[in-house]
mmCIF file of C-alpha atoms in Angstrom:
data_model
loop_
_atom_site.group_PDB
_atom_site.id
_atom_site.type_symbol
_atom_site.label_atom_id
_atom_site.label_comp_id
_atom_site.label_asym_id
_atom_site.label_seq_id
_atom_site.Cartn_x
_atom_site.Cartn_y
_atom_site.Cartn_z
ATOM 1 C CA MET A 1104 0.084 -0.145 -0.132
ATOM 2 C CA THR A 1105 1.120 3.550 -0.836
ATOM 3 C CA ARG A 1106 1.499 6.073 1.001
ATOM 4 C CA PRO A 1107 -0.540 9.653 0.558
ATOM 5 C CA LEU A 1108 2.894 11.917 -1.624
ATOM 6 C CA ALA A 1109 2.081 14.621 1.527
ATOM 7 C CA LEU A 1110 2.699 12.282 4.304
ATOM 8 C CA GLN A 1111 6.125 10.788 2.234
ATOM 9 C CA PHE A 1112 6.801 14.799 2.092
ATOM 10 C CA ARG A 1113 6.138 15.671 6.010
ATOM 11 C CA ARG A 1114 8.032 12.609 6.776
ATOM 12 C CA LEU A 1115 10.866 13.425 4.292
ATOM 13 C CA LEU A 1116 11.029 17.233 6.114
ATOM 14 C CA ALA A 1117 10.947 16.360 9.662
ATOM 15 C CA GLY A 1118 13.971 13.794 9.490
ATOM 16 C CA CYS A 1119 17.162 15.496 10.786
ATOM 17 C CA GLY A 1120 19.521 12.210 10.526
ATOM 18 C CA GLY A 1121 22.314 14.098 8.675
ATOM 19 C CA SER A 1122 21.971 17.590 9.594
ATOM 20 C CA ALA A 1123 25.193 17.715 11.677
ATOM 21 C CA ALA A 1124 27.399 16.383 8.843
ATOM 22 C CA VAL A 1125 25.535 19.123 6.737
ATOM 23 C CA GLU A 1126 26.440 21.579 9.454
ATOM 24 C CA PHE A 1127 30.147 20.291 9.811
ATOM 25 C CA ALA A 1128 30.625 20.434 6.465
ATOM 26 C CA LEU A 1129 29.561 24.427 6.240
ATOM 27 C CA ILE A 1130 31.395 25.135 9.177
ATOM 28 C CA LEU A 1131 34.880 23.278 8.317
ATOM 29 C CA PRO A 1132 36.474 25.685 5.715
ATOM 30 C CA PHE A 1133 36.292 28.675 8.050
ATOM 31 C CA MET A 1134 37.540 26.426 10.975
ATOM 32 C CA THR A 1135 40.549 25.411 9.030
ATOM 33 C CA LEU A 1136 41.429 29.250 7.680
ATOM 34 C CA LEU A 1137 41.222 30.091 11.636
ATOM 35 C CA CYS A 1138 43.264 27.490 12.274
ATOM 36 C CA PHE A 1139 45.662 28.155 9.739
ATOM 37 C CA ALA A 1140 45.475 32.095 10.803
ATOM 38 C CA PHE A 1141 46.222 31.127 14.616
ATOM 39 C CA VAL A 1142 49.401 29.198 13.694
ATOM 40 C CA GLY A 1143 50.536 32.416 11.112
ATOM 41 C CA ALA A 1144 50.146 34.710 14.080
ATOM 42 C CA GLY A 1145 51.598 32.548 16.549
ATOM 43 C CA ARG A 1146 55.339 32.007 14.422
ATOM 44 C CA LEU A 1147 54.998 35.566 13.544
ATOM 45 C CA PHE A 1148 55.030 35.963 17.593
ATOM 46 C CA TRP A 1149 57.818 34.165 17.731
ATOM 47 C CA ASN A 1150 60.193 35.782 15.042
ATOM 48 C CA TYR A 1151 58.983 38.703 16.723
ATOM 49 C CA HIS A 1152 60.401 38.022 20.452
ATOM 50 C CA ILE A 1153 63.551 36.067 18.840
ATOM 51 C CA ALA A 1154 64.585 39.901 16.767
ATOM 52 C CA VAL A 1155 63.047 41.601 20.050
ATOM 53 C CA SER A 1156 65.534 39.721 22.218
ATOM 54 C CA ALA A 1157 68.525 39.424 20.028
ATOM 55 C CA VAL A 1158 68.023 43.823 18.857
ATOM 56 C CA ARG A 1159 68.451 43.631 23.140
ATOM 57 C CA ASP A 1160 71.522 42.108 23.870
ATOM 58 C CA ALA A 1161 73.395 43.204 20.869
ATOM 59 C CA ALA A 1162 72.138 46.926 21.704
ATOM 60 C CA ARG A 1163 73.376 45.556 25.736
ATOM 61 C CA TYR A 1164 77.096 44.641 24.346
ATOM 62 C CA ALA A 1165 76.989 47.593 22.062
ATOM 63 C CA ALA A 1166 76.715 49.416 24.979
ATOM 64 C CA ARG A 1167 80.081 47.994 26.888
ATOM 65 C CA LEU A 1168 82.373 48.848 24.049
ATOM 66 C CA PRO A 1169 84.266 51.941 23.612
ATOM 67 C CA MET A 1170 82.305 54.642 22.352
ATOM 68 C CA THR A 1171 81.710 58.519 21.767
ATOM 69 C CA CYS A 1172 78.918 60.748 21.046
ATOM 70 C CA GLY A 1173 79.719 60.466 17.403
ATOM 71 C CA GLY A 1174 79.795 56.641 16.968
ATOM 72 C CA LEU A 1175 81.445 53.562 18.219
ATOM 73 C CA THR A 1176 85.492 54.223 18.499
ATOM 74 C CA THR A 1177 86.409 50.444 16.437
ATOM 75 C CA ALA A 1178 85.905 49.928 12.774
ATOM 76 C CA GLY A 1179 84.719 46.650 12.996
ATOM 77 C CA ASP A 1180 82.635 47.284 16.172
ATOM 78 C CA ALA A 1181 79.746 48.184 14.265
ATOM 79 C CA ALA A 1182 79.854 44.465 12.282
ATOM 80 C CA LYS A 1183 79.920 42.352 15.291
ATOM 81 C CA VAL A 1184 76.894 44.419 17.077
ATOM 82 C CA GLN A 1185 75.088 43.973 13.696
ATOM 83 C CA ASN A 1186 76.444 39.909 13.306
ATOM 84 C CA LEU A 1187 75.274 39.179 17.390
ATOM 85 C CA ALA A 1188 71.952 40.781 16.291
ATOM 86 C CA ARG A 1189 71.275 38.415 13.493
ATOM 87 C CA THR A 1190 73.459 35.235 14.701
ATOM 88 C CA GLY A 1191 73.602 35.427 18.192
ATOM 89 C CA THR A 1192 77.510 35.532 17.609
ATOM 90 C CA SER A 1193 79.989 38.551 17.238
ATOM 91 C CA ASP A 1194 82.437 36.703 14.808
ATOM 92 C CA GLY A 1195 79.064 35.657 12.711
ATOM 93 C CA SER A 1196 79.589 31.973 12.518
ATOM 94 C CA GLY A 1197 76.319 30.558 14.229
ATOM 95 C CA SER A 1198 73.657 30.626 12.245
ATOM 96 C CA PRO A 1199 70.587 33.022 11.766
ATOM 97 C CA LEU A 1200 68.031 33.400 14.423
ATOM 98 C CA ILE A 1201 65.553 33.638 12.135
ATOM 99 C CA ALA A 1202 65.210 31.879 8.942
ATOM 100 C CA ASN A 1203 66.321 33.716 5.642
ATOM 101 C CA TRP A 1204 68.011 36.309 7.369
ATOM 102 C CA THR A 1205 71.086 35.989 5.841
ATOM 103 C CA SER A 1206 72.304 40.066 5.402
ATOM 104 C CA ASN A 1207 73.397 42.629 8.055
ATOM 105 C CA ALA A 1208 72.338 45.135 5.876
ATOM 106 C CA SER A 1209 68.873 45.363 7.713
ATOM 107 C CA ILE A 1210 70.125 46.268 11.021
ATOM 108 C CA VAL A 1211 71.346 49.796 11.721
ATOM 109 C CA VAL A 1212 73.413 50.774 14.855
ATOM 110 C CA THR A 1213 73.798 54.065 15.842
ATOM 111 C CA VAL A 1214 75.525 55.882 18.919
ATOM 112 C CA SER A 1215 73.317 59.289 19.824
ATOM 113 C CA CYS A 1216 74.319 61.508 22.508
ATOM 114 C CA VAL A 1217 71.642 62.494 25.560
ATOM 115 C CA SER A 1218 72.499 66.104 26.888
ATOM 116 C CA ASN A 1219 73.151 65.374 30.618
ATOM 117 C CA ALA A 1220 71.948 68.973 31.716
ATOM 118 C CA GLY A 1221 71.364 69.588 35.360
ATOM 119 C CA ALA A 1222 73.032 66.124 35.778
ATOM 120 C CA ALA A 1223 69.861 64.166 34.974
ATOM 121 C CA TYR A 1224 72.384 61.422 34.777
ATOM 122 C CA SER A 1225 73.757 60.370 38.001
ATOM 123 C CA GLY A 1226 76.725 58.518 39.272
ATOM 124 C CA ARG A 1227 79.258 57.222 36.352
ATOM 125 C CA TYR A 1228 77.572 60.301 34.156
ATOM 126 C CA GLU A 1229 77.744 63.140 36.473
ATOM 127 C CA ASP A 1230 80.423 64.908 35.110
ATOM 128 C CA MET A 1231 79.647 64.017 31.249
ATOM 129 C CA THR A 1232 77.860 66.837 29.262
ATOM 130 C CA GLY A 1233 76.083 64.762 26.610
ATOM 131 C CA VAL A 1234 75.401 60.739 27.965
ATOM 132 C CA PRO A 1235 76.026 58.442 24.461
ATOM 133 C CA ILE A 1236 73.234 56.279 23.558
ATOM 134 C CA VAL A 1237 73.530 53.327 21.508
ATOM 135 C CA GLN A 1238 70.443 52.313 19.402
ATOM 136 C CA VAL A 1239 70.341 48.781 17.416
ATOM 137 C CA SER A 1240 67.135 48.710 15.309
ATOM 138 C CA ALA A 1241 66.394 45.753 12.906
ATOM 139 C CA SER A 1242 64.146 44.610 10.175
ATOM 140 C CA PRO A 1243 64.537 41.163 9.749
ATOM 141 C CA PRO A 1244 62.605 39.380 7.182
ATOM 142 C CA TYR A 1245 59.380 37.133 7.824
ATOM 143 C CA ILE A 1246 58.189 34.619 5.129
ATOM 144 C CA ASP A 1247 54.609 33.234 6.621
ATOM 145 C CA SER A 1248 54.013 30.135 4.666
ATOM 146 C CA PHE A 1249 50.347 30.340 5.206
ATOM 147 C CA GLY A 1250 50.152 33.778 4.308
ATOM 148 C CA PRO A 1251 47.786 33.244 0.698
ATOM 149 C CA LEU A 1252 45.295 31.062 2.715
ATOM 150 C CA THR A 1253 44.462 33.357 5.512
ATOM 151 C CA GLY A 1254 44.950 37.132 2.985
ATOM 152 C CA VAL A 1255 47.453 38.200 5.370
ATOM 153 C CA SER A 1256 50.951 38.785 3.553
ATOM 154 C CA LEU A 1257 53.418 40.451 6.128
ATOM 155 C CA THR A 1258 57.597 40.359 4.241
ATOM 156 C CA GLY A 1259 58.532 42.243 7.652
ATOM 157 C CA PHE A 1260 58.868 44.004 10.546
ATOM 158 C CA THR A 1261 60.987 45.944 12.605
ATOM 159 C CA VAL A 1262 62.499 46.324 16.057
ATOM 160 C CA SER A 1263 65.219 48.083 17.522
ATOM 161 C CA ALA A 1264 66.442 48.595 21.164
ATOM 162 C CA GLN A 1265 68.833 51.044 22.889
ATOM 163 C CA GLN A 1266 71.242 51.254 25.892
ATOM 164 C CA ALA A 1267 73.370 54.177 27.577
ATOM 165 C CA TRP A 1268 77.240 53.641 27.753
ATOM 166 C CA THR A 1269 78.396 51.120 29.975
ATOM 167 C CA GLU A 1270 82.376 51.033 29.602
#
């Protein structure tokens, strides 16, 4: 015996079997994209933290080198500071701290003087009219492997640190 067509249609509409699978299929592309975005953001923050730490260490190292308000007194000292920021070793023998950071050209070492008028800096700087401050800035490359998937393409970032002369 056949059921009336209206009853079969009503039964078909009332069935919920498989609705969870359909909902999951609709949400899956967005969840995958979100997962790739989280991994990409995590890698970016990790590389940023490595660069900040490296530049801070290089500024601390540079602050212990002989310098004047015009710059570092030894010609090779700037290259040592750049190598330290990029590889973690002053002679540049180590591997880059961030992948594809193969050149020291993106690392800038500058020395400037801060006025010590009114003895703003005390202690060892008390009799000095200008206190040398070294600043190390770097722009390491960043290659986001998931950039095309997430729609965000970042090719680099800039970090800097400064330190007063401590020789």
